[in-house]
Amino acid sequence: MPERTESDSRKLLRRLRDSLATPGKGQERLDQITRLIADSMGTEVCSIYLFRDADTLELSATQGLKAGSVHHTRMRLGEGLVGRVARTAQPVNTGNAPAEKGFRYMPETGEELYPSFLGVPIQRVGERMGVLVVQSKVAREFSEDELYGLEVVAMVLAEMTELGAFLGEGEALGGTHRHPVMFHGTTAQEGTAEGRVWLHEPRVVVTNPVGDDPDAERERLTDAVEKLRKQVDQMLSEAVSLDKEHRQVLETYKMFAHSRGWIRRMSEDIDLGLSAEAAVEKEQSTARARLEQSADPYLRDRLHDLEDLSNRLLRILTDQGHNTDLDLPENPVLVARNIGPADLLDYGRRLKGVVLEEGSVGSHAAIVARALSIPLVIHAQRITSEAMNGDPILVDGDQGFAHLRPEDTVAAAFRDKMAMQAEAQERYASLRELPAAATCGTRINLMMNAGLMADLPSLEGSGAEGVGLFRTELQFLIRSHVPRRGELAKLYSRVMDAAHGRRVAFRTLDIGSDKVLPYMKPHDEPNPAMGWRAIRVGLDKPGMLRMQLQALIRAANGRPLTVMFPFIACHKEFTTARAFLTKEIARETLLGRPVPASVEAGAMLETPSLAFAPQAFFDDADFISIGGNDLKQFFFAADRENERVRRRYDTLDVSFLTFLEQIVARCAASGTPLSFCGEDAGRPIEALTFAALGLTTLSMRPASIGPVKSLIRRANLTHLKAVIDEARAKGAASVRPAVVGYLARL
């Protein structure tokens, strides 16, 4: 067969566009398209296979194969040559299909007459839609020009599929973004929500994939690329204060924006008949399919860079993707690949929930979501490719699920769950003014965690007795520069005002690990959770620690002040940090400024080493707060960001509880007040168990106080302690079954 020319390709695309422009049903259009492609390429067979579900392809139209096989021939992802193309997102080109590894013979199609096979994926920016195949009786491999031309045609089919050009009966013709999809992610903030999708960065829809005038399309592309380069140059010029890592990302943007190969490939796509925006998206899809196969994490990161740049270029070409607050749907649920704390704060409490493809349990976004009491699910892979603005969505932050376009039965069951939770909250509200006193008479102090002024109204609403942890790092994370001392002093003063005399424990800056300040030089550490973070940063950069301590002292303005130093691993770190606080109080006194009426300086016990510190540490500390999230991960050597191991170990494991009891005993011996702060403190069964072991102060998110208080008021801690001791004596690995059994008898 003679090689096809550029005009042949453009001619085919125009014929396809004209065919799609005429009224007709989805099946009729598909049938006509297969005839046009077979005729244009001079092949006996052209077939289109579309996904009927995430794992099954269905022959949806054909020219040349037996008509009776349409909508009857199906194959699993990876099955046969068609399934291989779909799984790998790479073409298969062979002159002897039966000899290819993985070939599967489909007798109902009559394809045994056609040994030549060329299959290309129908895909759109990583979203698999199907496979386009041509076959011939002549045993030969198809040329590079033919392969490239078929990929261009597949690109147009992908865009038209996205626009709903092939809707019809049956699953395969049901259209994209219409079926229910459940995403299984990770819980980052508990809670449930029902609402409508709001894409933080809405997808660009290419409505004109075929270009009539290649010269005009190339000019559009050239102009858009020039605008893109200016945008990148401007970002670089404004990035003088950014850290090295951020500048490297922008330098990568600049490299891609000036890549001759990238521009050349898009120009070649235009020559073959694509519009400028379709050419950009074709190269974006091709790069994604190639880089996703790479095992090199660096190359996968470059995929994100190229996708971000491609999306910027598409927005310039189409003038799409510019959301405004005016467009927010009712009960918006934010869907994004990732989001920074400042952007999330801008949305604020208007959001009902958040679902991210990336993120981490301890990320900035997770901290803000907890502060705003917004359910957050992370690691919901590919949800930004599937979701559309306005789609109905259910967010189950308790289980880590997101139901996109849920079926009626799923939605009904979810609403029942939300109604039960609402009823429970009403019951908990009736306990707000009552103490968390067990039936044995033991009283437990329930405190709340906070990090924003927006948290403080929860002090009254939740019935918390104070703030057991105020995270001060959020004010550093949401800025592009170090906040001023005066700004911090005003904020801390407002926090104390809002507490109305209740105790507020201010934790000094806890950065590092997964909380990196945008204006600090990052340090490439193999294990950042155990690296240069929290008090280690403060002691190595005393200027920042001193500035924050000065702000806290001035905010107190004669009121009591409670300061807590994070991630203390040894006695010396605590005494050094406390000495800074003492020195700053003395300095303020010399300057004639008011100093706190009283000062409590405590430590967060987050490393097992501190539990074995000398007695002098327990005598010196005014109080100790167990940081349960970090202590648990270090005790079990199980990274809480690693899904394979984070749920492997039970908090009520006998070894961990025995360790906690040792800490309780040491604090009791020195008369040092002790509290437990962390996610487990807000889980009723765990909280009750801690209380039975002697942890009489627990700090948690505000929404957890009601459920925890309710359970404590029903239980006898003396009896529960006996149940726990009995389970340990019998050799139980975890006391959870025994505790649950005790509660069932109440």
JSON list of N, CA and C in Angstrom, two decimals, residues 37 41 43 45-49 57 75 80-95 97 100 111 114-123 130-136 140-143 146-155 157:
[
{"chain": "A", "resi": 37, "resn": "ILE", "atom": "N", "xyz": [-12.40, 4.84, 7.85]},
{"chain": "A", "resi": 37, "resn": "ILE", "atom": "CA", "xyz": [-10.99, 4.57, 8.16]},
{"chain": "A", "resi": 37, "resn": "ILE", "atom": "C", "xyz": [-10.46, 3.43, 7.29]},
{"chain": "A", "resi": 41, "resn": "MET", "atom": "N", "xyz": [-7.41, 4.00, 4.64]},
{"chain": "A", "resi": 41, "resn": "MET", "atom": "CA", "xyz": [-6.13, 3.32, 4.85]},
{"chain": "A", "resi": 41, "resn": "MET", "atom": "C", "xyz": [-5.93, 2.14, 3.92]},
{"chain": "A", "resi": 43, "resn": "THR", "atom": "N", "xyz": [-7.41, -0.83, 4.05]},
{"chain": "A", "resi": 43, "resn": "THR", "atom": "CA", "xyz": [-7.39, -2.10, 4.78]},
{"chain": "A", "resi": 43, "resn": "THR", "atom": "C", "xyz": [-8.76, -2.75, 4.69]},
{"chain": "A", "resi": 45, "resn": "VAL", "atom": "N", "xyz": [-10.12, -4.41, 7.15]},
{"chain": "A", "resi": 45, "resn": "VAL", "atom": "CA", "xyz": [-10.78, -4.39, 8.46]},
{"chain": "A", "resi": 45, "resn": "VAL", "atom": "C", "xyz": [-10.44, -3.12, 9.22]},
{"chain": "A", "resi": 46, "resn": "CYS", "atom": "N", "xyz": [-11.44, -2.54, 9.84]},
{"chain": "A", "resi": 46, "resn": "CYS", "atom": "CA", "xyz": [-11.24, -1.50, 10.86]},
{"chain": "A", "resi": 46, "resn": "CYS", "atom": "C", "xyz": [-12.25, -1.78, 11.96]},
{"chain": "A", "resi": 47, "resn": "SER", "atom": "N", "xyz": [-11.77, -1.84, 13.21]},
{"chain": "A", "resi": 47, "resn": "SER", "atom": "CA", "xyz": [-12.65, -2.16, 14.34]},
{"chain": "A", "resi": 47, "resn": "SER", "atom": "C", "xyz": [-12.39, -1.20, 15.49]},
{"chain": "A", "resi": 48, "resn": "ILE", "atom": "N", "xyz": [-13.45, -0.92, 16.23]},
{"chain": "A", "resi": 48, "resn": "ILE", "atom": "CA", "xyz": [-13.36, -0.06, 17.41]},
{"chain": "A", "resi": 48, "resn": "ILE", "atom": "C", "xyz": [-13.83, -0.86, 18.62]},
{"chain": "A", "resi": 49, "resn": "TYR", "atom": "N", "xyz": [-12.97, -0.98, 19.60]},
{"chain": "A", "resi": 49, "resn": "TYR", "atom": "CA", "xyz": [-13.28, -1.66, 20.86]},
{"chain": "A", "resi": 49, "resn": "TYR", "atom": "C", "xyz": [-13.37, -0.60, 21.95]},
{"chain": "A", "resi": 57, "resn": "LEU", "atom": "N", "xyz": [-13.26, -4.93, 27.60]},
{"chain": "A", "resi": 57, "resn": "LEU", "atom": "CA", "xyz": [-13.41, -4.28, 26.30]},
{"chain": "A", "resi": 57, "resn": "LEU", "atom": "C", "xyz": [-14.48, -5.01, 25.50]},
{"chain": "A", "resi": 75, "resn": "MET", "atom": "N", "xyz": [-13.31, -8.97, 25.79]},
{"chain": "A", "resi": 75, "resn": "MET", "atom": "CA", "xyz": [-12.05, -9.48, 26.34]},
{"chain": "A", "resi": 75, "resn": "MET", "atom": "C", "xyz": [-11.66, -8.65, 27.56]},
{"chain": "A", "resi": 80, "resn": "GLY", "atom": "N", "xyz": [-5.39, -10.97, 24.90]},
{"chain": "A", "resi": 80, "resn": "GLY", "atom": "CA", "xyz": [-5.24, -10.83, 23.47]},
{"chain": "A", "resi": 80, "resn": "GLY", "atom": "C", "xyz": [-4.46, -9.57, 23.11]},
{"chain": "A", "resi": 81, "resn": "LEU", "atom": "N", "xyz": [-4.29, -9.34, 21.81]},
{"chain": "A", "resi": 81, "resn": "LEU", "atom": "CA", "xyz": [-3.53, -8.17, 21.37]},
{"chain": "A", "resi": 81, "resn": "LEU", "atom": "C", "xyz": [-4.28, -6.87, 21.66]},
{"chain": "A", "resi": 82, "resn": "VAL", "atom": "N", "xyz": [-5.61, -6.90, 21.50]},
{"chain": "A", "resi": 82, "resn": "VAL", "atom": "CA", "xyz": [-6.40, -5.71, 21.81]},
{"chain": "A", "resi": 82, "resn": "VAL", "atom": "C", "xyz": [-6.29, -5.37, 23.30]},
{"chain": "A", "resi": 83, "resn": "GLY", "atom": "N", "xyz": [-6.42, -6.37, 24.14]},
{"chain": "A", "resi": 83, "resn": "GLY", "atom": "CA", "xyz": [-6.30, -6.15, 25.58]},
{"chain": "A", "resi": 83, "resn": "GLY", "atom": "C", "xyz": [-4.92, -5.68, 25.97]},
{"chain": "A", "resi": 84, "resn": "ARG", "atom": "N", "xyz": [-3.89, -6.13, 25.23]},
{"chain": "A", "resi": 84, "resn": "ARG", "atom": "CA", "xyz": [-2.52, -5.69, 25.49]},
{"chain": "A", "resi": 84, "resn": "ARG", "atom": "C", "xyz": [-2.35, -4.20, 25.18]},
{"chain": "A", "resi": 85, "resn": "VAL", "atom": "N", "xyz": [-2.91, -3.77, 24.06]},
{"chain": "A", "resi": 85, "resn": "VAL", "atom": "CA", "xyz": [-2.85, -2.35, 23.70]},
{"chain": "A", "resi": 85, "resn": "VAL", "atom": "C", "xyz": [-3.52, -1.51, 24.79]},
{"chain": "A", "resi": 86, "resn": "ALA", "atom": "N", "xyz": [-4.68, -1.98, 25.25]},
{"chain": "A", "resi": 86, "resn": "ALA", "atom": "CA", "xyz": [-5.42, -1.23, 26.26]},
{"chain": "A", "resi": 86, "resn": "ALA", "atom": "C", "xyz": [-4.67, -1.18, 27.59]},
{"chain": "A", "resi": 87, "resn": "ARG", "atom": "N", "xyz": [-4.04, -2.28, 27.98]},
{"chain": "A", "resi": 87, "resn": "ARG", "atom": "CA", "xyz": [-3.35, -2.33, 29.26]},
{"chain": "A", "resi": 87, "resn": "ARG", "atom": "C", "xyz": [-2.08, -1.48, 29.26]},
{"chain": "A", "resi": 88, "resn": "THR", "atom": "N", "xyz": [-1.30, -1.58, 28.18]},
{"chain": "A", "resi": 88, "resn": "THR", "atom": "CA", "xyz": [-0.01, -0.89, 28.13]},
{"chain": "A", "resi": 88, "resn": "THR", "atom": "C", "xyz": [-0.11, 0.53, 27.59]},
{"chain": "A", "resi": 89, "resn": "ALA", "atom": "N", "xyz": [-1.25, 0.85, 26.93]},
{"chain": "A", "resi": 89, "resn": "ALA", "atom": "CA", "xyz": [-1.42, 2.14, 26.26]},
{"chain": "A", "resi": 89, "resn": "ALA", "atom": "C", "xyz": [-0.35, 2.36, 25.21]},
{"chain": "A", "resi": 90, "resn": "GLN", "atom": "N", "xyz": [0.14, 1.25, 24.62]},
{"chain": "A", "resi": 90, "resn": "GLN", "atom": "CA", "xyz": [1.16, 1.30, 23.57]},
{"chain": "A", "resi": 90, "resn": "GLN", "atom": "C", "xyz": [0.64, 0.57, 22.34]},
{"chain": "A", "resi": 91, "resn": "PRO", "atom": "N", "xyz": [1.04, 1.01, 21.12]},
{"chain": "A", "resi": 91, "resn": "PRO", "atom": "CA", "xyz": [0.57, 0.33, 19.90]},
{"chain": "A", "resi": 91, "resn": "PRO", "atom": "C", "xyz": [1.14, -1.07, 19.77]},
{"chain": "A", "resi": 92, "resn": "VAL", "atom": "N", "xyz": [0.42, -1.91, 19.05]},
{"chain": "A", "resi": 92, "resn": "VAL", "atom": "CA", "xyz": [0.92, -3.23, 18.63]},
{"chain": "A", "resi": 92, "resn": "VAL", "atom": "C", "xyz": [0.83, -3.26, 17.11]},
{"chain": "A", "resi": 93, "resn": "ASN", "atom": "N", "xyz": [1.97, -3.52, 16.46]},
{"chain": "A", "resi": 93, "resn": "ASN", "atom": "CA", "xyz": [2.07, -3.51, 15.00]},
{"chain": "A", "resi": 93, "resn": "ASN", "atom": "C", "xyz": [2.78, -4.78, 14.57]},
{"chain": "A", "resi": 94, "resn": "THR", "atom": "N", "xyz": [2.06, -5.68, 13.89]},
{"chain": "A", "resi": 94, "resn": "THR", "atom": "CA", "xyz": [2.66, -6.96, 13.50]},
{"chain": "A", "resi": 94, "resn": "THR", "atom": "C", "xyz": [2.09, -7.44, 12.18]},
{"chain": "A", "resi": 95, "resn": "GLY", "atom": "N", "xyz": [2.94, -8.14, 11.42]},
{"chain": "A", "resi": 95, "resn": "GLY", "atom": "CA", "xyz": [2.49, -8.74, 10.17]},
{"chain": "A", "resi": 95, "resn": "GLY", "atom": "C", "xyz": [2.03, -10.17, 10.35]},
{"chain": "A", "resi": 97, "resn": "ALA", "atom": "N", "xyz": [-0.11, -11.69, 13.32]},
{"chain": "A", "resi": 97, "resn": "ALA", "atom": "CA", "xyz": [-0.78, -11.58, 14.63]},
{"chain": "A", "resi": 97, "resn": "ALA", "atom": "C", "xyz": [-0.84, -12.90, 15.39]},
{"chain": "A", "resi": 100, "resn": "GLU", "atom": "N", "xyz": [2.11, -13.63, 17.60]},
{"chain": "A", "resi": 100, "resn": "GLU", "atom": "CA", "xyz": [2.46, -12.69, 18.67]},
{"chain": "A", "resi": 100, "resn": "GLU", "atom": "C", "xyz": [2.13, -13.29, 20.04]},
{"chain": "A", "resi": 111, "resn": "GLU", "atom": "N", "xyz": [-11.59, -13.27, 12.11]},
{"chain": "A", "resi": 111, "resn": "GLU", "atom": "CA", "xyz": [-10.36, -12.50, 11.92]},
{"chain": "A", "resi": 111, "resn": "GLU", "atom": "C", "xyz": [-9.18, -13.33, 11.46]},
{"chain": "A", "resi": 114, "resn": "TYR", "atom": "N", "xyz": [-7.02, -12.32, 8.44]},
{"chain": "A", "resi": 114, "resn": "TYR", "atom": "CA", "xyz": [-6.29, -11.06, 8.40]},
{"chain": "A", "resi": 114, "resn": "TYR", "atom": "C", "xyz": [-5.09, -11.10, 9.36]},
{"chain": "A", "resi": 115, "resn": "PRO", "atom": "N", "xyz": [-3.93, -11.55, 8.87]},
{"chain": "A", "resi": 115, "resn": "PRO", "atom": "CA", "xyz": [-2.76, -11.69, 9.77]},
{"chain": "A", "resi": 115, "resn": "PRO", "atom": "C", "xyz": [-2.14, -10.35, 10.19]},
{"chain": "A", "resi": 116, "resn": "SER", "atom": "N", "xyz": [-2.25, -9.32, 9.33]},
{"chain": "A", "resi": 116, "resn": "SER", "atom": "CA", "xyz": [-1.67, -8.03, 9.69]},
{"chain": "A", "resi": 116, "resn": "SER", "atom": "C", "xyz": [-2.55, -7.33, 10.73]},
{"chain": "A", "resi": 117, "resn": "PHE", "atom": "N", "xyz": [-1.91, -6.77, 11.71]},
{"chain": "A", "resi": 117, "resn": "PHE", "atom": "CA", "xyz": [-2.66, -6.16, 12.84]},
{"chain": "A", "resi": 117, "resn": "PHE", "atom": "C", "xyz": [-1.95, -4.89, 13.28]},
{"chain": "A", "resi": 118, "resn": "LEU", "atom": "N", "xyz": [-2.70, -3.80, 13.37]},
{"chain": "A", "resi": 118, "resn": "LEU", "atom": "CA", "xyz": [-2.20, -2.55, 13.96]},
{"chain": "A", "resi": 118, "resn": "LEU", "atom": "C", "xyz": [-3.27, -2.03, 14.91]},
{"chain": "A", "resi": 119, "resn": "GLY", "atom": "N", "xyz": [-2.93, -1.96, 16.18]},
{"chain": "A", "resi": 119, "resn": "GLY", "atom": "CA", "xyz": [-3.85, -1.47, 17.20]},
{"chain": "A", "resi": 119, "resn": "GLY", "atom": "C", "xyz": [-3.24, -0.31, 17.97]},
{"chain": "A", "resi": 120, "resn": "VAL", "atom": "N", "xyz": [-4.02, 0.74, 18.19]},
{"chain": "A", "resi": 120, "resn": "VAL", "atom": "CA", "xyz": [-3.54, 1.90, 18.96]},
{"chain": "A", "resi": 120, "resn": "VAL", "atom": "C", "xyz": [-4.58, 2.23, 20.02]},
{"chain": "A", "resi": 121, "resn": "PRO", "atom": "N", "xyz": [-4.13, 2.76, 21.15]},
{"chain": "A", "resi": 121, "resn": "PRO", "atom": "CA", "xyz": [-5.09, 3.10, 22.23]},
{"chain": "A", "resi": 121, "resn": "PRO", "atom": "C", "xyz": [-5.91, 4.33, 21.88]},
{"chain": "A", "resi": 122, "resn": "ILE", "atom": "N", "xyz": [-7.17, 4.28, 22.26]},
{"chain": "A", "resi": 122, "resn": "ILE", "atom": "CA", "xyz": [-8.03, 5.47, 22.24]},
{"chain": "A", "resi": 122, "resn": "ILE", "atom": "C", "xyz": [-8.00, 6.00, 23.67]},
{"chain": "A", "resi": 123, "resn": "GLN", "atom": "N", "xyz": [-7.29, 7.10, 23.89]},
{"chain": "A", "resi": 123, "resn": "GLN", "atom": "CA", "xyz": [-7.07, 7.58, 25.25]},
{"chain": "A", "resi": 123, "resn": "GLN", "atom": "C", "xyz": [-7.03, 9.09, 25.26]},
{"chain": "A", "resi": 130, "resn": "GLY", "atom": "N", "xyz": [-10.61, 2.97, 24.90]},
{"chain": "A", "resi": 130, "resn": "GLY", "atom": "CA", "xyz": [-10.77, 1.82, 24.03]},
{"chain": "A", "resi": 130, "resn": "GLY", "atom": "C", "xyz": [-9.55, 1.61, 23.16]},
{"chain": "A", "resi": 131, "resn": "VAL", "atom": "N", "xyz": [-9.76, 0.85, 22.05]},
{"chain": "A", "resi": 131, "resn": "VAL", "atom": "CA", "xyz": [-8.67, 0.51, 21.13]},
{"chain": "A", "resi": 131, "resn": "VAL", "atom": "C", "xyz": [-9.20, 0.61, 19.70]},
{"chain": "A", "resi": 132, "resn": "LEU", "atom": "N", "xyz": [-8.40, 1.21, 18.83]},
{"chain": "A", "resi": 132, "resn": "LEU", "atom": "CA", "xyz": [-8.71, 1.31, 17.40]},
{"chain": "A", "resi": 132, "resn": "LEU", "atom": "C", "xyz": [-7.78, 0.35, 16.65]},
{"chain": "A", "resi": 133, "resn": "VAL", "atom": "N", "xyz": [-8.38, -0.53, 15.80]},
{"chain": "A", "resi": 133, "resn": "VAL", "atom": "CA", "xyz": [-7.61, -1.59, 15.13]},
{"chain": "A", "resi": 133, "resn": "VAL", "atom": "C", "xyz": [-7.88, -1.56, 13.63]},
{"chain": "A", "resi": 134, "resn": "VAL", "atom": "N", "xyz": [-6.82, -1.74, 12.83]},
{"chain": "A", "resi": 134, "resn": "VAL", "atom": "CA", "xyz": [-6.97, -2.03, 11.40]},
{"chain": "A", "resi": 134, "resn": "VAL", "atom": "C", "xyz": [-6.25, -3.34, 11.13]},
{"chain": "A", "resi": 135, "resn": "GLN", "atom": "N", "xyz": [-6.80, -4.14, 10.20]},
{"chain": "A", "resi": 135, "resn": "GLN", "atom": "CA", "xyz": [-6.23, -5.44, 9.85]},
{"chain": "A", "resi": 135, "resn": "GLN", "atom": "C", "xyz": [-6.27, -5.61, 8.33]},
{"chain": "A", "resi": 136, "resn": "SER", "atom": "N", "xyz": [-5.35, -6.43, 7.85]},
{"chain": "A", "resi": 136, "resn": "SER", "atom": "CA", "xyz": [-5.25, -6.63, 6.41]},
{"chain": "A", "resi": 136, "resn": "SER", "atom": "C", "xyz": [-4.92, -8.08, 6.09]},
{"chain": "A", "resi": 140, "resn": "ARG", "atom": "N", "xyz": [1.98, -8.06, 6.51]},
{"chain": "A", "resi": 140, "resn": "ARG", "atom": "CA", "xyz": [3.00, -7.01, 6.52]},
{"chain": "A", "resi": 140, "resn": "ARG", "atom": "C", "xyz": [2.85, -6.17, 7.78]},
{"chain": "A", "resi": 141, "resn": "GLU", "atom": "N", "xyz": [3.94, -5.53, 8.17]},
{"chain": "A", "resi": 141, "resn": "GLU", "atom": "CA", "xyz": [3.86, -4.52, 9.23]},
{"chain": "A", "resi": 141, "resn": "GLU", "atom": "C", "xyz": [3.45, -3.20, 8.61]},
{"chain": "A", "resi": 142, "resn": "PHE", "atom": "N", "xyz": [2.68, -2.44, 9.33]},
{"chain": "A", "resi": 142, "resn": "PHE", "atom": "CA", "xyz": [2.26, -1.13, 8.85]},
{"chain": "A", "resi": 142, "resn": "PHE", "atom": "C", "xyz": [3.41, -0.15, 9.01]},
{"chain": "A", "resi": 143, "resn": "SER", "atom": "N", "xyz": [3.44, 0.86, 8.14]},
{"chain": "A", "resi": 143, "resn": "SER", "atom": "CA", "xyz": [4.55, 1.82, 8.13]},
{"chain": "A", "resi": 143, "resn": "SER", "atom": "C", "xyz": [4.44, 2.79, 9.31]},
{"chain": "A", "resi": 146, "resn": "GLU", "atom": "N", "xyz": [1.70, 5.23, 8.69]},
{"chain": "A", "resi": 146, "resn": "GLU", "atom": "CA", "xyz": [0.37, 4.67, 8.94]},
{"chain": "A", "resi": 146, "resn": "GLU", "atom": "C", "xyz": [0.08, 4.60, 10.43]},
{"chain": "A", "resi": 147, "resn": "LEU", "atom": "N", "xyz": [1.08, 4.19, 11.20]},
{"chain": "A", "resi": 147, "resn": "LEU", "atom": "CA", "xyz": [0.93, 4.12, 12.66]},
{"chain": "A", "resi": 147, "resn": "LEU", "atom": "C", "xyz": [0.64, 5.51, 13.22]},
{"chain": "A", "resi": 148, "resn": "TYR", "atom": "N", "xyz": [1.44, 6.48, 12.81]},
{"chain": "A", "resi": 148, "resn": "TYR", "atom": "CA", "xyz": [1.27, 7.83, 13.32]},
{"chain": "A", "resi": 148, "resn": "TYR", "atom": "C", "xyz": [-0.10, 8.39, 12.93]},
{"chain": "A", "resi": 149, "resn": "GLY", "atom": "N", "xyz": [-0.49, 8.14, 11.69]},
{"chain": "A", "resi": 149, "resn": "GLY", "atom": "CA", "xyz": [-1.79, 8.62, 11.23]},
{"chain": "A", "resi": 149, "resn": "GLY", "atom": "C", "xyz": [-2.94, 8.01, 11.99]},
{"chain": "A", "resi": 150, "resn": "LEU", "atom": "N", "xyz": [-2.83, 6.69, 12.32]},
{"chain": "A", "resi": 150, "resn": "LEU", "atom": "CA", "xyz": [-3.90, 6.04, 13.07]},
{"chain": "A", "resi": 150, "resn": "LEU", "atom": "C", "xyz": [-3.97, 6.57, 14.50]},
{"chain": "A", "resi": 151, "resn": "GLU", "atom": "N", "xyz": [-2.81, 6.91, 15.08]},
{"chain": "A", "resi": 151, "resn": "GLU", "atom": "CA", "xyz": [-2.81, 7.51, 16.42]},
{"chain": "A", "resi": 151, "resn": "GLU", "atom": "C", "xyz": [-3.52, 8.86, 16.41]},
{"chain": "A", "resi": 152, "resn": "VAL", "atom": "N", "xyz": [-3.32, 9.62, 15.35]},
{"chain": "A", "resi": 152, "resn": "VAL", "atom": "CA", "xyz": [-4.00, 10.91, 15.24]},
{"chain": "A", "resi": 152, "resn": "VAL", "atom": "C", "xyz": [-5.51, 10.70, 15.15]},
{"chain": "A", "resi": 153, "resn": "VAL", "atom": "N", "xyz": [-5.93, 9.70, 14.37]},
{"chain": "A", "resi": 153, "resn": "VAL", "atom": "CA", "xyz": [-7.36, 9.40, 14.25]},
{"chain": "A", "resi": 153, "resn": "VAL", "atom": "C", "xyz": [-7.91, 8.97, 15.61]},
{"chain": "A", "resi": 154, "resn": "ALA", "atom": "N", "xyz": [-7.15, 8.15, 16.34]},
{"chain": "A", "resi": 154, "resn": "ALA", "atom": "CA", "xyz": [-7.59, 7.69, 17.66]},
{"chain": "A", "resi": 154, "resn": "ALA", "atom": "C", "xyz": [-7.75, 8.85, 18.62]},
{"chain": "A", "resi": 155, "resn": "MET", "atom": "N", "xyz": [-6.88, 9.84, 18.47]},
{"chain": "A", "resi": 155, "resn": "MET", "atom": "CA", "xyz": [-6.98, 11.03, 19.30]},
{"chain": "A", "resi": 155, "resn": "MET", "atom": "C", "xyz": [-8.31, 11.75, 19.07]},
{"chain": "A", "resi": 157, "resn": "LEU", "atom": "N", "xyz": [-11.04, 10.41, 17.89]},
{"chain": "A", "resi": 157, "resn": "LEU", "atom": "CA", "xyz": [-12.11, 9.55, 18.43]},
{"chain": "A", "resi": 157, "resn": "LEU", "atom": "C", "xyz": [-12.23, 9.72, 19.94]}
]
